[in-house]
XYZ file of C-alpha atoms in Angstrom:
442
model
C -17.843 19.672 1.829
C -17.036 23.101 3.495
C -13.961 25.002 2.564
C -11.459 25.023 5.747
C -10.959 28.572 7.361
C -7.330 27.464 8.415
C -4.213 28.724 6.981
C -2.229 26.607 4.586
C 0.346 24.442 6.259
C 2.623 24.006 3.601
C 5.275 26.278 5.210
C 4.738 29.130 2.551
C 4.782 32.639 3.937
C 1.584 34.317 3.783
C 1.214 38.029 3.202
C -0.160 40.200 6.045
C -3.661 41.856 5.656
C -3.883 44.912 3.477
C -2.883 48.161 5.594
C -0.962 46.050 8.328
C 2.273 47.727 8.740
C 5.313 45.725 8.085
C 7.636 44.503 10.920
C 10.385 46.869 9.600
C 7.788 49.693 9.771
C 6.742 48.761 13.516
C 10.177 48.728 14.505
C 10.989 51.715 13.122
C 7.896 53.449 14.889
C 8.924 51.708 18.258
C 12.371 53.276 17.804
C 11.018 56.657 17.002
C 8.708 56.557 20.165
C 11.517 55.571 22.368
C 13.526 58.400 21.657
C 11.034 61.009 21.050
C 8.468 60.209 24.051
C 11.448 59.964 26.315
C 13.007 62.984 25.063
C 9.590 65.126 25.271
C 9.449 63.925 28.747
C 13.091 64.901 29.569
C 12.551 68.516 28.236
C 9.254 68.969 29.939
C 10.938 68.162 33.141
C 13.775 70.835 32.273
C 11.489 73.680 30.957
C 8.583 73.380 33.784
C 11.166 74.966 36.134
C 11.605 77.950 34.431
C 7.922 78.448 33.717
C 7.237 77.722 37.618
C 10.082 79.518 39.037
C 8.261 82.686 40.007
C 5.859 80.752 42.233
C 8.227 78.886 44.149
C 11.487 81.237 44.431
C 10.279 83.058 47.493
C 9.460 79.777 49.188
C 13.071 78.407 48.741
C 15.139 81.565 48.417
C 13.316 84.153 50.678
C 14.250 87.807 50.364
C 15.909 89.245 53.603
C 16.737 86.063 55.105
C 19.773 87.479 56.757
C 21.623 84.185 55.731
C 24.486 84.812 53.219
C 24.644 81.597 51.807
C 20.838 81.728 50.373
C 21.243 84.396 47.991
C 24.473 82.842 46.925
C 23.003 79.488 46.200
C 20.011 81.202 44.648
C 22.423 82.852 42.150
C 24.242 79.430 41.456
C 21.242 77.331 41.011
C 19.455 80.201 38.643
C 22.492 80.999 36.518
C 24.894 78.017 36.649
C 23.797 74.676 37.696
C 21.997 73.525 34.733
C 24.319 74.464 32.020
C 27.289 73.764 33.879
C 26.323 69.996 34.228
C 25.349 69.505 30.640
C 28.911 69.117 29.362
C 29.560 66.813 31.979
C 26.284 64.732 31.176
C 27.132 64.712 27.725
C 30.607 63.369 28.370
C 29.415 60.804 31.193
C 26.109 59.666 29.512
C 27.905 59.689 25.947
C 30.505 57.319 27.559
C 27.975 54.931 28.900
C 26.162 54.897 25.501
C 29.506 54.007 23.852
C 30.512 51.206 26.308
C 27.073 49.970 27.443
C 24.823 50.530 24.781
C 22.551 53.414 23.554
C 19.641 51.942 25.168
C 21.365 51.619 28.523
C 22.168 55.402 28.439
C 18.693 56.321 27.577
C 17.384 54.544 30.462
C 19.940 56.105 32.828
C 19.171 59.977 31.597
C 15.383 59.668 31.770
C 15.521 58.013 35.435
C 17.965 60.649 36.462
C 15.376 63.443 34.862
C 12.684 61.892 36.514
C 14.311 61.573 39.782
C 15.527 65.314 39.517
C 11.884 66.359 38.835
C 10.350 64.561 42.046
C 13.135 65.687 44.223
C 11.942 69.618 42.909
C 8.208 68.637 43.723
C 9.582 67.467 47.152
C 11.523 70.327 48.168
C 10.978 71.703 51.314
C 10.228 75.325 52.302
C 13.175 77.563 53.653
C 10.654 78.055 56.490
C 10.547 74.593 57.401
C 14.204 73.419 56.922
C 16.285 76.581 56.499
C 19.266 76.535 54.117
C 18.614 72.625 53.001
C 15.968 73.973 51.055
C 18.008 75.806 48.433
C 20.408 72.968 48.892
C 17.768 70.201 47.915
C 16.793 72.171 44.965
C 20.363 73.055 43.779
C 21.052 69.279 43.928
C 18.015 68.405 41.912
C 18.996 70.834 39.061
C 22.282 69.116 39.152
C 21.035 65.861 38.594
C 18.690 67.275 35.733
C 21.419 69.359 34.136
C 23.270 65.846 34.081
C 20.668 64.028 32.362
C 19.564 66.631 29.657
C 23.244 66.883 28.694
C 23.578 63.405 28.189
C 20.224 63.025 26.594
C 20.971 64.687 23.543
C 24.341 62.608 22.898
C 22.300 59.505 23.598
C 19.002 60.133 21.820
C 21.015 61.573 18.984
C 22.935 58.406 18.171
C 20.012 56.210 18.929
C 17.889 58.050 16.496
C 20.046 58.319 13.753
C 21.528 54.668 14.032
C 17.598 53.444 13.905
C 17.129 55.217 10.531
C 16.999 52.978 7.506
C 18.910 54.073 4.167
C 18.098 57.498 3.117
C 16.078 58.154 6.269
C 18.583 59.840 8.695
C 17.536 63.269 8.292
C 13.943 62.318 8.681
C 14.585 60.511 12.209
C 17.164 63.267 12.884
C 14.284 65.815 12.835
C 12.173 64.164 15.485
C 14.885 65.391 18.199
C 13.639 68.889 17.907
C 10.059 67.870 17.259
C 9.955 66.121 20.819
C 11.990 68.909 22.079
C 9.390 71.356 21.428
C 6.616 69.320 22.356
C 7.712 68.923 25.733
C 8.338 72.612 26.019
C 4.706 73.343 24.822
C 3.508 70.615 27.279
C 5.312 72.280 30.185
C 4.027 75.854 29.401
C 0.614 74.628 28.708
C 0.409 72.753 32.051
C 1.820 75.848 33.911
C -0.692 78.135 32.315
C -3.694 75.657 33.025
C -2.809 75.485 36.916
C -2.125 79.259 36.894
C -5.487 79.993 35.555
C -7.379 77.342 37.642
C -5.686 78.071 40.924
C -5.188 81.385 42.974
C -1.851 83.006 43.506
C -1.608 81.433 47.120
C -2.506 78.043 46.247
C 0.098 78.088 43.181
C 2.755 79.300 45.474
C 1.829 76.982 48.570
C 1.497 73.631 46.581
C 0.424 74.362 43.167
C 3.783 74.370 41.753
C 4.737 71.194 42.730
C 1.938 69.455 40.562
C 3.738 69.902 37.427
C 6.990 68.267 38.786
C 5.058 65.351 40.171
C 3.738 64.962 36.426
C 7.042 65.231 35.092
C 8.153 62.148 37.212
C 5.420 60.205 35.797
C 5.764 60.985 32.569
C 9.467 60.089 32.970
C 8.452 56.636 33.947
C 6.111 56.312 30.934
C 9.112 57.118 28.903
C 11.191 54.726 30.609
C 8.803 52.068 30.044
C 8.533 52.723 26.447
C 12.362 52.724 26.119
C 12.411 49.191 27.623
C 10.949 47.811 24.375
C 13.355 49.484 21.802
C 16.045 47.760 20.022
C 19.535 48.334 20.813
C 21.562 50.073 17.847
C 25.040 49.057 19.352
C 25.972 46.580 21.529
C 27.758 47.040 24.667
C 31.413 46.155 24.906
C 32.795 43.953 27.868
C 34.721 45.213 30.417
C 37.773 42.844 29.727
C 37.768 44.292 26.113
C 41.125 45.897 25.453
C 39.400 47.806 22.734
C 36.724 49.335 24.927
C 36.628 53.290 24.433
C 37.960 55.213 26.942
C 36.411 58.331 28.569
C 38.176 61.023 26.763
C 39.008 59.092 23.773
C 36.927 60.883 21.469
C 38.659 64.195 22.330
C 42.214 62.751 22.189
C 41.799 60.773 18.928
C 39.435 63.178 17.133
C 40.257 66.502 17.912
C 39.328 68.050 14.592
C 35.704 66.225 14.332
C 35.356 67.844 18.343
C 35.980 71.063 17.032
C 33.742 70.554 13.858
C 30.922 69.961 16.341
C 31.399 73.252 18.311
C 31.696 75.067 14.765
C 28.276 73.313 13.594
C 26.676 74.062 16.882
C 27.720 77.586 17.628
C 25.526 79.468 15.527
C 22.557 77.084 15.516
C 22.420 77.153 19.453
C 22.642 80.747 19.685
C 19.812 81.388 17.082
C 17.537 78.672 18.544
C 17.919 80.105 22.153
C 17.155 83.605 21.014
C 14.121 82.759 18.629
C 12.629 80.099 20.960
C 13.516 81.296 24.492
C 14.680 84.866 24.499
C 12.574 86.531 21.615
C 9.456 87.300 23.861
C 11.588 89.160 26.442
C 13.662 90.845 23.786
C 10.158 92.212 22.216
C 9.240 93.378 25.790
C 12.265 95.020 26.501
C 13.058 96.721 23.472
C 9.744 97.083 21.910
C 7.584 97.330 24.911
C 5.446 94.396 23.821
C 2.644 93.155 25.788
C 3.880 90.016 27.964
C 0.647 88.055 27.522
C 0.794 88.569 23.715
C 4.439 87.818 23.494
C 3.708 84.341 25.376
C 1.061 83.493 22.963
C 3.074 84.539 19.895
C 5.750 82.409 21.057
C 3.320 79.410 21.742
C 1.936 79.537 18.145
C 5.574 79.895 16.712
C 6.754 77.017 18.382
C 4.069 74.853 17.321
C 4.921 75.812 13.717
C 8.270 75.252 14.212
C 7.639 71.718 15.565
C 5.537 71.177 12.250
C 8.501 71.920 10.118
C 11.028 69.823 11.333
C 10.242 66.481 9.569
C 10.019 68.589 6.387
C 13.396 69.845 6.720
C 14.524 66.090 7.635
C 13.125 64.872 4.378
C 14.556 67.695 2.349
C 18.151 66.915 3.696
C 17.905 63.269 2.796
C 17.114 64.224 -0.819
C 19.473 67.177 -1.383
C 22.041 66.794 1.270
C 22.748 68.304 4.828
C 25.136 71.191 3.523
C 22.569 73.054 1.478
C 20.252 73.647 4.587
C 22.850 74.241 6.914
C 24.542 77.022 4.604
C 20.771 78.175 4.082
C 20.329 78.632 7.744
C 23.333 80.321 8.770
C 23.754 82.975 5.822
C 19.852 83.625 6.111
C 20.623 84.523 9.819
C 23.679 86.220 8.832
C 21.783 88.446 6.568
C 18.225 88.505 8.178
C 18.880 88.440 11.798
C 19.585 92.495 12.383
C 16.613 93.425 10.177
C 14.290 90.786 11.685
C 14.872 91.749 15.199
C 14.703 95.560 14.394
C 11.235 94.929 12.559
C 9.730 93.898 16.179
C 7.338 96.540 17.191
C 4.593 96.621 19.960
C 2.215 95.014 17.130
C 1.375 91.390 18.022
C 1.727 90.362 14.146
C 5.070 91.777 14.049
C 6.460 89.469 16.422
C 4.769 86.339 15.323
C 5.891 87.036 11.910
C 9.347 87.709 12.952
C 9.159 84.597 14.983
C 7.853 82.367 12.169
C 10.351 83.666 9.490
C 13.290 82.541 12.061
C 11.803 79.171 12.579
C 11.848 78.645 8.754
C 15.414 79.713 8.638
C 16.262 77.566 11.741
C 14.638 74.488 10.629
C 17.679 74.251 8.234
C 19.845 73.625 11.206
C 17.659 72.016 13.823
C 15.928 69.485 11.759
C 19.319 67.634 10.748
C 21.685 68.622 13.788
C 21.301 65.165 15.207
C 22.272 63.589 11.730
C 25.018 65.889 10.969
C 26.647 65.478 14.569
C 26.156 61.604 14.238
C 27.642 61.305 11.028
C 30.934 63.015 12.073
C 32.126 60.519 14.507
C 32.851 56.845 13.911
C 30.392 54.576 15.951
C 32.750 53.802 18.603
C 32.910 56.874 20.040
C 30.080 58.705 18.554
C 27.902 59.419 21.668
C 30.691 60.931 23.828
C 32.239 62.511 20.875
C 28.793 64.538 20.281
C 27.923 64.801 23.784
C 30.801 66.764 25.394
C 31.782 69.478 22.624
C 28.108 69.814 21.691
C 26.644 70.503 25.278
C 29.788 72.812 26.256
C 29.012 74.816 22.873
C 25.284 75.121 23.995
C 26.407 76.235 27.580
C 28.743 79.005 26.095
C 26.525 80.144 23.335
C 22.978 79.104 23.713
C 22.761 79.351 27.411
C 24.331 82.938 27.599
C 21.955 84.196 24.596
C 19.502 85.973 27.323
C 22.011 87.248 29.752
C 23.850 88.814 26.955
C 20.754 90.312 25.079
C 19.713 91.950 28.604
C 23.476 92.846 29.048
C 23.457 94.572 25.867
C 20.210 96.658 26.435
C 21.683 97.601 30.258
C 24.733 98.745 28.673
C 23.079 101.236 26.313
C 24.106 99.083 23.188
C 20.501 97.024 22.644
C 21.361 96.865 18.570
C 24.656 95.118 19.460
C 23.012 91.753 20.098
C 21.448 91.219 16.570
C 24.902 91.729 15.205
C 26.296 89.177 17.410
C 23.729 86.654 16.446
C 24.240 87.497 12.616
C 28.116 87.379 13.250
C 28.147 83.956 14.906
C 25.769 82.508 12.382
C 28.378 83.654 9.745
C 31.129 81.837 11.680
C 29.072 78.627 11.235
C 28.536 79.311 7.621
C 32.254 79.340 7.164
C 32.228 76.013 8.951
C 29.332 74.519 6.984
C 30.939 75.609 3.931
C 34.149 73.164 4.463
C 31.984 70.319 5.994
C 31.785 67.029 3.547
C 28.540 66.159 2.593
C 27.424 63.071 4.631
C 23.770 62.522 3.506
C 24.453 59.853 1.004
C 27.202 58.015 2.754
C 26.617 54.746 4.624
C 26.817 55.743 8.271
C 29.605 53.595 10.357
C 28.276 50.826 12.498
C-alpha cells in the first residue's frame, strides 16, 4: 500500500516549507514596495525636469520673443511653482490621508505626478502655440509640486504605520532610499539619452522621452499601491469627529513648530549636499562640471546604501542620538568640509561622502520622527504642511542663497549659514522627547 501524498485533513495547521516567507513578512515587503516604488517614481518625475530643462527651455521660453509674459512665466516656473505648491500639497494630500486613508492619498499623489509628467512630455513649443506653451508647462509643474508636497506626508505616515514593533526606524529609512533611487534613475536616463542622441535630436524630441517614461513608471507605482494594505481606515463624511483641514495647526501648534525645527537644518544640509554641492564646487573651486556630476552620482549611491543602517541603529539606540550627532556634526564640520573642496576629484568625493554619513543621522529617521510627533488622527496633515513649508523656505532656497553669497562677494558666508541653521536644529533635538521605544498612536 502506497503512502498518500495528500496533506493531512485533521485540521491541524501545517508549517510552510523552509525558506518560505511568512504572511507577515510578505505583507511587510508589499507595504515597503508600495511606498518605495511609488516614491521613487514620484521623485524621478520631479528631478528629471531639472536634468532636461537645458534642452527644452529655448523651445518653451524662447529668448527675445518680444512678449513680456514669456520671461515672466519662465521665471515663475523655474523659481517658484514647484516649491510654492509643496506646502499646499502637504496640507491637502495630508488631509485626504487623514480623512480617506493613507492608500487613497498615495493613489492621488502618484496619479497627479504621472499626469503632470505626461503633460510636460506633451507640452507644445512656443513656435507652434505661442504663450500657451509656457502656460502648459507651468500648469504641469503646479500639478507636480502639489503631488510631491503631498507624497512625503502620505508615504511617511504609511511607511511608519506599516512597521512592526521596533522597526519604525528601518521602515522610515526607505523614504530617502527611494527618493535617491528616483534621483539616480532620472540622472541616468537623461545622461544616456544625451549620449545616444545628438544635441538637435535632444532639443527636438529626445527631452520628451524621459517624461513619458515617468508617466509609465507612475502607472506601475499606482498598480503596486493598489495591492497595499490600508494602515488607517477612512472616516465617514457624516462623522462629527472627522478631522478638519486646519485641525492639526489649530490644536497642535507646538507639534507643528517642532516639525519646522526638526526639518530646518536637515533640509538645508540635504539640498546643499545632494543638489547644490556640484555647483558650489564649480563656482568656488573651479571644479570640472563633468567630474562634479560623477562625484555626485557616486556619493548619492553611497548615501542610499547608508539609510537602512541608520534606521536600524535608531531602532536600537533611539532617535535623539542620531539627530544630535547629525546636527552637531554639521554645525562643527560644515565650514571646514566646504572649505576643503579643491579642483581635485577626490576632494569633492570625500567631502560629499563625509557629509552623507552625517546627513544619514537625519534622513534615515526623518519620517519616523515626524510621524511620532503627531497623533494618528491628524498625522499626515500635521506633518505635510509644516514640513513642506520648511523645505520650501530653507531647502529650496539653498542653491540660490549659495549663489547670492558668491555674487555679493561673501562666498565664505554660506558654509556658516549651513552650520548655524544646523545648530538651531540641534537645540530642538536636545529638547525632543525620545520616541523610538514608545508605541505608535493608532
